[in-house]
PDB file of C-alpha atoms in Angstrom:
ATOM      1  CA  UNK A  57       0.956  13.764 -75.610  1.00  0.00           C
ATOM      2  CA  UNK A  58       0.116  12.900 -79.095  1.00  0.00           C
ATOM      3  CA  UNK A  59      -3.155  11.014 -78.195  1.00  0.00           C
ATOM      4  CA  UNK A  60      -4.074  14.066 -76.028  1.00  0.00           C
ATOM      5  CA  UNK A  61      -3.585  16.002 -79.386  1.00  0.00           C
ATOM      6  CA  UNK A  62      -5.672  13.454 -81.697  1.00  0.00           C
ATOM      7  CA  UNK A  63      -8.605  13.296 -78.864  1.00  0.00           C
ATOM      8  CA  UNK A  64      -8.505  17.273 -78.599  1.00  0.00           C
ATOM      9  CA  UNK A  65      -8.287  17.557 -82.486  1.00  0.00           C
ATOM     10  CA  UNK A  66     -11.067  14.689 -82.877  1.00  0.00           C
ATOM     11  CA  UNK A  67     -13.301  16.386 -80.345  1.00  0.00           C
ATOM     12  CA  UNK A  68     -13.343  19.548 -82.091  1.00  0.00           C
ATOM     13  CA  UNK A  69     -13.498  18.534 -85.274  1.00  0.00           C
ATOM     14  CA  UNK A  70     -16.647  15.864 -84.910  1.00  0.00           C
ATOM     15  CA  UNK A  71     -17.832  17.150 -82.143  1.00  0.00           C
ATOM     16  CA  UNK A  72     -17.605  15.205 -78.198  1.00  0.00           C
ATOM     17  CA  UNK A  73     -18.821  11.324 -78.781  1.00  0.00           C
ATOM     18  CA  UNK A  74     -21.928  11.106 -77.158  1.00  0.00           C
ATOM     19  CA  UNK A  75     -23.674   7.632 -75.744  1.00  0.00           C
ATOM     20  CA  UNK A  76     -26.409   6.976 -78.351  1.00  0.00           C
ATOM     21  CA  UNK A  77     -27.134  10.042 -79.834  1.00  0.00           C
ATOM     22  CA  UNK A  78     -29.466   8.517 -82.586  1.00  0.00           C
ATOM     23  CA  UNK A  79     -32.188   7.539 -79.343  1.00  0.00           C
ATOM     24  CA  UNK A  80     -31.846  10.715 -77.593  1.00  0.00           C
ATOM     25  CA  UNK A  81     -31.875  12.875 -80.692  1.00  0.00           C
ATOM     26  CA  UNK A  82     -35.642  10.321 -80.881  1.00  0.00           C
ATOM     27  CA  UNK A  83     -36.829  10.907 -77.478  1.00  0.00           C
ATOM     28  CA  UNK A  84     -35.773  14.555 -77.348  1.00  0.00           C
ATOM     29  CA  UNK A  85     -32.607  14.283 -75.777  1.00  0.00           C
ATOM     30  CA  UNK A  86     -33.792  11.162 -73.307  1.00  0.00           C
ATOM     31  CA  UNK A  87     -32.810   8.154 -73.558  1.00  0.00           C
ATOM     32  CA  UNK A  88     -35.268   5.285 -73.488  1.00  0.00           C
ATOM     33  CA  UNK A  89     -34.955   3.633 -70.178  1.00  0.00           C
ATOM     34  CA  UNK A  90     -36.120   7.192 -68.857  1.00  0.00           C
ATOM     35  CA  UNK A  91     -39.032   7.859 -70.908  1.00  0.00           C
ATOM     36  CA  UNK A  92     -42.440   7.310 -69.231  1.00  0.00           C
ATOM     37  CA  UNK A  93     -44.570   8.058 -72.420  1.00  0.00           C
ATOM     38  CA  UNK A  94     -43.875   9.657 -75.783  1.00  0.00           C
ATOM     39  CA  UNK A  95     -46.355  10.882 -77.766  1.00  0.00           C
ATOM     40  CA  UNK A  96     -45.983  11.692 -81.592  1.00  0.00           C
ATOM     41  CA  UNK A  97     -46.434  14.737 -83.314  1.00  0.00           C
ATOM     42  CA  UNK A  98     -49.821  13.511 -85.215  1.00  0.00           C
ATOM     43  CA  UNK A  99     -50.733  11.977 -82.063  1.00  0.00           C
ATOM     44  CA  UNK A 100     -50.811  15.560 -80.491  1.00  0.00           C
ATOM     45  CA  UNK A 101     -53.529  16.833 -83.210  1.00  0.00           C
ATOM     46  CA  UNK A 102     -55.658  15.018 -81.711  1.00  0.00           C
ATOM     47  CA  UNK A 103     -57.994  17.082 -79.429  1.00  0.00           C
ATOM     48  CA  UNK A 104     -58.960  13.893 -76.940  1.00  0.00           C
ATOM     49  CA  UNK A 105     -54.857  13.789 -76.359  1.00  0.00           C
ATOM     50  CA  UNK A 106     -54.519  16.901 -74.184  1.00  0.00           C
ATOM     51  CA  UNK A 107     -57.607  15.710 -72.009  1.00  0.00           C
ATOM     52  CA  UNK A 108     -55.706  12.107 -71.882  1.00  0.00           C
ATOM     53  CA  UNK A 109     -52.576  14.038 -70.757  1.00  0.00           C
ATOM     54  CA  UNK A 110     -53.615  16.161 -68.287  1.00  0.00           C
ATOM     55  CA  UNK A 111     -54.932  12.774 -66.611  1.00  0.00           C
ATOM     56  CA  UNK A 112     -51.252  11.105 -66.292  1.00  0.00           C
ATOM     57  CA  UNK A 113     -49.730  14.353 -65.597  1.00  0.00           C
ATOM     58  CA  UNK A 114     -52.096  14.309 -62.275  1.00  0.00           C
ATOM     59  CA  UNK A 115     -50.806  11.214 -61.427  1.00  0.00           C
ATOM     60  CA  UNK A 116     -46.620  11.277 -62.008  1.00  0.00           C
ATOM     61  CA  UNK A 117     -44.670  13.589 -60.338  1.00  0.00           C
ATOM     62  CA  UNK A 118     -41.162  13.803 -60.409  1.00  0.00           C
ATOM     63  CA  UNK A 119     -40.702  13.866 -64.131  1.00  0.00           C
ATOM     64  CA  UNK A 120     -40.372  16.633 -66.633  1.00  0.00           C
ATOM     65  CA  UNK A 121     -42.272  17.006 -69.813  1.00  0.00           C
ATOM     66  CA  UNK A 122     -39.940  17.530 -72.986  1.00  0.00           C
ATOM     67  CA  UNK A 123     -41.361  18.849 -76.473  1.00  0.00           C
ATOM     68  CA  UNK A 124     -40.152  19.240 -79.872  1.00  0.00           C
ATOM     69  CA  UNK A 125     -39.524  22.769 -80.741  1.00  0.00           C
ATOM     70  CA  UNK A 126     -39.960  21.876 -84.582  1.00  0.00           C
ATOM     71  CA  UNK A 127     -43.541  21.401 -84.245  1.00  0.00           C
ATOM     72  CA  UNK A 128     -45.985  23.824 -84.796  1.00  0.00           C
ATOM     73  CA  UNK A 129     -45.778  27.023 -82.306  1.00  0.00           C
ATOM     74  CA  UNK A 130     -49.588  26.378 -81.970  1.00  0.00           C
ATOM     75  CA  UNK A 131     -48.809  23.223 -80.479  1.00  0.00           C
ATOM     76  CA  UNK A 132     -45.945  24.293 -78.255  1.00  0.00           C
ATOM     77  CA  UNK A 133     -47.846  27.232 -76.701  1.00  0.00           C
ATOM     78  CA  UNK A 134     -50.344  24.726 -75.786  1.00  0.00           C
ATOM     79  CA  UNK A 135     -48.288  21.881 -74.215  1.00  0.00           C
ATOM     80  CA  UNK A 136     -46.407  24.556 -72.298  1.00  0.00           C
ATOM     81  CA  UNK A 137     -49.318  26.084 -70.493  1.00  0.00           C
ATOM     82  CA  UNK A 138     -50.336  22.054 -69.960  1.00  0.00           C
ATOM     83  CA  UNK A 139     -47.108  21.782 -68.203  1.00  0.00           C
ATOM     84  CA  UNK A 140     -47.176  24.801 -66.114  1.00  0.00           C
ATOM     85  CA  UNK A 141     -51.114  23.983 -65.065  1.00  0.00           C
ATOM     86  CA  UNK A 142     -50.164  20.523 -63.482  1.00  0.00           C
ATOM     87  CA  UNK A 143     -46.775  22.626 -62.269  1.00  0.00           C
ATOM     88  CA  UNK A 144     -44.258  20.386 -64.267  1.00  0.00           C
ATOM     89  CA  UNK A 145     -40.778  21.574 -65.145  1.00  0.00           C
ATOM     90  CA  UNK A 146     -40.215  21.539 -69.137  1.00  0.00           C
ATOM     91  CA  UNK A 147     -37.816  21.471 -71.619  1.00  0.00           C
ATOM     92  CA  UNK A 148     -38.737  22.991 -75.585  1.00  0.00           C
ATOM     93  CA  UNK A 149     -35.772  20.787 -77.356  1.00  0.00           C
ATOM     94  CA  UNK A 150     -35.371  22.435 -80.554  1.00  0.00           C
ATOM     95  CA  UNK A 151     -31.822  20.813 -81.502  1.00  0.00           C
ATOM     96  CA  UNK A 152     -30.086  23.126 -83.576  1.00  0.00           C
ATOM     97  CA  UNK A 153     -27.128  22.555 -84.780  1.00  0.00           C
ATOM     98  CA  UNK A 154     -26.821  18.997 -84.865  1.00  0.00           C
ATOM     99  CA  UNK A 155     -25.089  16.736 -87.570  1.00  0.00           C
ATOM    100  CA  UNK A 156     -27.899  14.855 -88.838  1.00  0.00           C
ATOM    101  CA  UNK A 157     -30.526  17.333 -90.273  1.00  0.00           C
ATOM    102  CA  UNK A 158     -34.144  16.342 -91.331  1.00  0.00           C
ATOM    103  CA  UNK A 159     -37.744  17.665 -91.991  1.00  0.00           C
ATOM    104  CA  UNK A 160     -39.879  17.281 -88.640  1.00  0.00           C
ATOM    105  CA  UNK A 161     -42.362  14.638 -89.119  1.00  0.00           C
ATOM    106  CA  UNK A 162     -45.496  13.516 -88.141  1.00  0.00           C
ATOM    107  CA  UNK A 163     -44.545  10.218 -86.510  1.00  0.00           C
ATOM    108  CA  UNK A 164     -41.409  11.976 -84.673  1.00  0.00           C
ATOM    109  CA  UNK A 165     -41.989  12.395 -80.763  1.00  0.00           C
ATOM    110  CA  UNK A 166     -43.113  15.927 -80.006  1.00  0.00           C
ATOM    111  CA  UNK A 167     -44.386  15.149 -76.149  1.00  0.00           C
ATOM    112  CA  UNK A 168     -42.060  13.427 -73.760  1.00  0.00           C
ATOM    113  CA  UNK A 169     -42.947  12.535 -70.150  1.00  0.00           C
ATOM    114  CA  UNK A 170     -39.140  11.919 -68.593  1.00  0.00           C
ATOM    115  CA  UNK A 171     -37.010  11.423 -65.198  1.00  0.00           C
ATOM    116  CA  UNK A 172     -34.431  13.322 -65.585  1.00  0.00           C
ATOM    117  CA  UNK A 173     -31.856  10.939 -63.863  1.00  0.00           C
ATOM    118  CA  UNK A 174     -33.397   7.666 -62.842  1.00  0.00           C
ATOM    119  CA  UNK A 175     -34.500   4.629 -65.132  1.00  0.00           C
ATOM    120  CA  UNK A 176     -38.476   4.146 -65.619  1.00  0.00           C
ATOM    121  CA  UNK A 177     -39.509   0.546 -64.321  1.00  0.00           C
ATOM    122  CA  UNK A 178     -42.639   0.354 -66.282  1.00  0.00           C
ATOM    123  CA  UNK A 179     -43.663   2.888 -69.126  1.00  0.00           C
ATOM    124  CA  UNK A 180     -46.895   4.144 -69.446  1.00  0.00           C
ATOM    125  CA  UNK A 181     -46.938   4.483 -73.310  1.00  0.00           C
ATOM    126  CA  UNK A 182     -44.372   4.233 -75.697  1.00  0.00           C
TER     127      UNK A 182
END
């Protein structure tokens, strides 16, 4: 009864342990082994990378396209109507809320290609 106590008292206090938050809180809730390509946030200014994306989004189905809500709306608005051409699910992951707060920045991940359940046997990009 007492452990039951500490756990419920630990759990609320800190929050439920999660299995390693610091590499899904990186790949936008993901964790590695799932990711088929991640694509930074300066990566994304780049006006050849929606061209380059729209090609592997032709040729992997099954996954689900994840993006960084703190980027720039611009670039969310666009992604989104990317992922809704080719018919992919998405996810905006804007992670309020969490313990570890910091600035957005240009090297984070702001494009995630995904399965949401079964492990990646070779990446495209990472």
């Amino acid at each position: 009864m007492a452990e039951d106590l500490s756990s419920f008292i630990q759990s609320h206090l800190y929050g439920v342990p999660q299995l390693r938050p610091d590499e899904k809180r990186a790949f936008l809730g993901n964790f590695r082994e799932r990711v088929a390509m991640a694509v930074t946030i300066r990566q994304l200014a780049d006006p050849k990378m929606t061209d380059l994306l729209a090609k592997i989004l032709k040729q992997y189905s099954g996954y689900r396209v994840y993006l960084n809500g703190r980027m720039p709306q611009k670039r969310i608005i666009q992604y989104m109507q990317q992922a809704q051409s080719f018919n992919y699910p998405f996810t905006v992951m804007a992670q309020d809320g969490m313990r570890v707060q910091k600035a957005v920045s240009p090297t984070d991940f702001g494009w995630v290609l995904a399965h949401p359940t079964e492990k990646i046997a070779r990446p495209i990009l990472i």
